[in-house]
C-alpha positions as MATLAB code, in Angstrom:
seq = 'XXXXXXXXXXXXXXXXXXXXXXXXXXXXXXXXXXXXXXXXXXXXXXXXXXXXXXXXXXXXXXXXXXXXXXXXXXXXXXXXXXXXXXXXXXXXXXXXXXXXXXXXXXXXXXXXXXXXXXXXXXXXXXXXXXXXXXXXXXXXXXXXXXXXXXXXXXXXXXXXXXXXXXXXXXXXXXXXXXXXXXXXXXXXXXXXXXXXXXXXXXXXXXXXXXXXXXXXXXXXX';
ca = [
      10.619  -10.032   -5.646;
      12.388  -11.032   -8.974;
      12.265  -14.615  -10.054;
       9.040  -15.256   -8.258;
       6.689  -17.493  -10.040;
       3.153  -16.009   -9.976;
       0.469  -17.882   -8.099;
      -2.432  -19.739  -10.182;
      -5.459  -17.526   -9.050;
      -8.125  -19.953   -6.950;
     -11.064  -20.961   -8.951;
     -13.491  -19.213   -7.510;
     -11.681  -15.831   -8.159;
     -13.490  -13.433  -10.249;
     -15.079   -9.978  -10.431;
     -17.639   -9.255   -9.039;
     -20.417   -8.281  -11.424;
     -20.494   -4.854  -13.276;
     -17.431   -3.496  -10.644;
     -14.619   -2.209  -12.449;
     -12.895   -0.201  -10.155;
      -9.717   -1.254   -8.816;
      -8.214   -0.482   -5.179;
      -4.247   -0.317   -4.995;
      -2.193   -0.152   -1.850;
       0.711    2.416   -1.864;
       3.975    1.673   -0.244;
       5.424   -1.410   -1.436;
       2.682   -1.750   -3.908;
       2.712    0.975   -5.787;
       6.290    2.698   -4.545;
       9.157    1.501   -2.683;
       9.015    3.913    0.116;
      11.887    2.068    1.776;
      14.572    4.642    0.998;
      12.235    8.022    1.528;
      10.854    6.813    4.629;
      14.226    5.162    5.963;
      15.534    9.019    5.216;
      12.352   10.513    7.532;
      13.280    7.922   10.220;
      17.150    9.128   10.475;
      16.159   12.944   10.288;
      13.646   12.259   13.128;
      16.073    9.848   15.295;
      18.578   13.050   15.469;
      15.639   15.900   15.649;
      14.449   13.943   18.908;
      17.591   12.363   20.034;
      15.537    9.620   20.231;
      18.147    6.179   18.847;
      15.837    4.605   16.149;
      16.699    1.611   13.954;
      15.526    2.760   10.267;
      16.636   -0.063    8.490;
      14.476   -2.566   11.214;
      11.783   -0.347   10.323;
      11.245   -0.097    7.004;
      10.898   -3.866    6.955;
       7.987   -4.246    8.454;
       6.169   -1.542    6.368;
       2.179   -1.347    6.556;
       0.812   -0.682    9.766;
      -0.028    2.864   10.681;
       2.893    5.056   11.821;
       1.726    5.295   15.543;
       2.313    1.421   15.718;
       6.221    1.357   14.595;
       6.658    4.755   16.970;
       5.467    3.183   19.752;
       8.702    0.705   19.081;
      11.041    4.133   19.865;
       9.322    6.401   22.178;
       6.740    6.230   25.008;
       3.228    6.090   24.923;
       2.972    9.940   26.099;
       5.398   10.989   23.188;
       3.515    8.714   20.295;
       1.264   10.944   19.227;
       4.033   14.493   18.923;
       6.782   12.408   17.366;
       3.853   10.995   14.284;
       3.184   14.883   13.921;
       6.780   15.759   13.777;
       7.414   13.150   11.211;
       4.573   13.722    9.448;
       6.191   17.322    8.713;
       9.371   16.280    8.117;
       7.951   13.943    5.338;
       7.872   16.197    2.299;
      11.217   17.424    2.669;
      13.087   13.497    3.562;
      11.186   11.057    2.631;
       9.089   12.424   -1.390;
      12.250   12.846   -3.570;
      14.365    9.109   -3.055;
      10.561    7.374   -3.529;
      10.594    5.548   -6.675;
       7.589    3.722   -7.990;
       7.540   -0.308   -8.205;
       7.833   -2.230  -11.566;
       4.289   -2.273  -13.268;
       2.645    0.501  -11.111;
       2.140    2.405  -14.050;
       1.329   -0.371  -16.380;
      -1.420   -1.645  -13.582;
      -3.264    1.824  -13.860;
      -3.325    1.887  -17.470;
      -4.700   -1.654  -17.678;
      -8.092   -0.327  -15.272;
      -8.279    2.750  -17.405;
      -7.912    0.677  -20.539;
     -10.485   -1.181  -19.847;
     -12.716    1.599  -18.760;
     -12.357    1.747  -15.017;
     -11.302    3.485  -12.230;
      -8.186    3.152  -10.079;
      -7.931    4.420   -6.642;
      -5.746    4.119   -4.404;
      -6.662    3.276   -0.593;
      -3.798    3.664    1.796;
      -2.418    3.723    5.379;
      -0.416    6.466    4.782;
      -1.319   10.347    5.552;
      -3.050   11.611    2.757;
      -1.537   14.427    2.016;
       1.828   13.138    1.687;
       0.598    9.632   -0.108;
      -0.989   12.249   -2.758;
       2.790   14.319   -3.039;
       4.092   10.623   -3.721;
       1.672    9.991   -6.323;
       2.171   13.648   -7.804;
       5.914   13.456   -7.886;
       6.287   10.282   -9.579;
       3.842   11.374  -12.561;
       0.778    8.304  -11.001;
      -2.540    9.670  -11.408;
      -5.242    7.666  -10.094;
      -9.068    8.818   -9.891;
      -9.009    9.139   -5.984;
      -6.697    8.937   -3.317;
      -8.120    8.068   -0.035;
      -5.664    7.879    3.061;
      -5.446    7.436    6.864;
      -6.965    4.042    6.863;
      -5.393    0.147    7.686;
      -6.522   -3.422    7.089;
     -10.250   -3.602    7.656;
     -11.076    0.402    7.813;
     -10.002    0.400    4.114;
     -13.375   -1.814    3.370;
     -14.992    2.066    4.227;
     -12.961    4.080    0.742;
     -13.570    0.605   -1.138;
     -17.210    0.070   -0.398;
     -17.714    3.789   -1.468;
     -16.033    3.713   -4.019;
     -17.888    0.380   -4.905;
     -14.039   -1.302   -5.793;
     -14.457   -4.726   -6.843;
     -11.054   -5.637   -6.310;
      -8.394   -4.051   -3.825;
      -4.142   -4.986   -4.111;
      -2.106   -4.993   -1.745;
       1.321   -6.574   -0.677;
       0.196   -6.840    3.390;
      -2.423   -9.383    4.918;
      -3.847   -6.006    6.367;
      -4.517   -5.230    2.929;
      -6.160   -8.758    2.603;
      -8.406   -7.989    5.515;
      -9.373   -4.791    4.024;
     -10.195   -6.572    0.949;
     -12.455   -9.024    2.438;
     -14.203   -6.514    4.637;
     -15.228   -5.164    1.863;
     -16.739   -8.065   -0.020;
     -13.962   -7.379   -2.649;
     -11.478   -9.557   -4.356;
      -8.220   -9.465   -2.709;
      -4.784   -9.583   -4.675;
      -1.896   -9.679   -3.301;
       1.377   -8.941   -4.331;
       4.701  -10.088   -3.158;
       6.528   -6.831   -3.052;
       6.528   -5.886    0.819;
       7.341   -7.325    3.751;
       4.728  -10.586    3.769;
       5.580  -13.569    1.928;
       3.019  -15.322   -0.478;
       2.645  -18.343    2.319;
       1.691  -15.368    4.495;
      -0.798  -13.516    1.737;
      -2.671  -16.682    1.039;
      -2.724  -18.342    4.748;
      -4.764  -14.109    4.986;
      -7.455  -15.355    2.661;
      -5.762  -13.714   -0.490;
      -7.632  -14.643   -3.818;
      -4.670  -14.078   -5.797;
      -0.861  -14.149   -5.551;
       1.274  -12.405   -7.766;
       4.885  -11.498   -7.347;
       4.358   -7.991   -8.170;
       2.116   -5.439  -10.317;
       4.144   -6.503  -13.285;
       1.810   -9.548  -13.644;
      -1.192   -7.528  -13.331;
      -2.167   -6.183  -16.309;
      -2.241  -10.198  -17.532;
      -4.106  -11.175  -14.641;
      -6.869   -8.301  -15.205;
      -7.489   -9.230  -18.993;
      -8.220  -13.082  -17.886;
      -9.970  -12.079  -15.474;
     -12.121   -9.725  -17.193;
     -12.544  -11.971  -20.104;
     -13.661  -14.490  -17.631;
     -16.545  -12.183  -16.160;
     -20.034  -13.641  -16.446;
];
């Protein structure tokens, strides 16, 4: 959200020791998947003749698909309609995608200073990783199909010291995992929400990152 002021981090943030790989969140922290996944929505509203309001749902962005479906269509219909969209994705929702201020610039400050980026993500792997592809992002793993505390799984493996996110699920996740949680403003939680979730950190997107990570690095013990 432009304008925001970034949020002082809380004292006791910091890396943990000798972990320098970084966990990002993907829609509406690394991409605005508003207008691709608004686009799927329509497409599968008149495929199903099923009335769906796309613009109510892409602004609560986050939580697995099967949660916002069962919002449109019964329980017995859930689990066909999230394989029917999940089809349709490639050819609605990849192309109007764009990525988020900074999400480039927030790689290349891990890599820069010699660690890894993932990305850990709600969203069906195969189409988070056609996201990533199409916009030119390249992180060093791409781990999908998992919300809010079952991301502490791909970050714990990956042994991520810190994850972002812009949802409190992503907070969760973070703190399941033991790692630092920052939050950005850029989806549909507020920073009164983020931090009121346990988040370490509050910034107002991933264009204050790369400053946070070099103070917080330089901080390290």
């Amino acid at each position: 959200m432009a304008g925001m002021a970034s949020t002082t981090p809380l004292p006791s943030a910091s890396f943990p020791s000798a972990r320098l790989t970084v966990g990002f969140d993907l829609d509406m922290t690394l991409i605005d998947s508003r207008p691709g996944i608004r686009a799927c929505y329509l497409a599968l509203a008149e495929r199903t003749g099923t009335p769906i309001d796309a613009d109510l749902v892409v602004t609560r962005l986050g939580p697995p698909l099967e949660d916002e479906l069962v919002n449109w269509f019964p329980a017995e219909r859930v689990e066909q309609a999230a394989d029917l969209y999940r089809a349709m994705y490639p050819t609605y929702a990849i192309a109007p995608t764009p990525a988020l201020p900074g999400a480039r610039d927030a790689m290349a400050a891990v890599r820069e200073a010699g660690g890894q980026a993932i990305v850990v993500t709600a969203k069906h792997e195969p189409n988070a990783k056609l996201h990533l592809a199409h916009l030119g992002i390249e992180p060093d793993a791409v781990i999908g199909d998992l919300w809010a505390e079952q991301k502490a799984t791909a970050l714990r493996e990956h042994d991520a010291g810190v994850y972002v996110g812009d949802h409190v699920g992503d907070v969760r996740g973070a703190r399941t995992a033991g790692a630092l949680s920052v939050a950005v403003a850029s989806g549909p939680c507020d920073p009164a929400e983020l931090r009121a979730a346990g988040a370490d950190v509050v910034l107002a997107d991933l264009t204050e990152f790369p400053r946070w990570f070099a103070d917080h690095r330089a901080a390290r013990p």
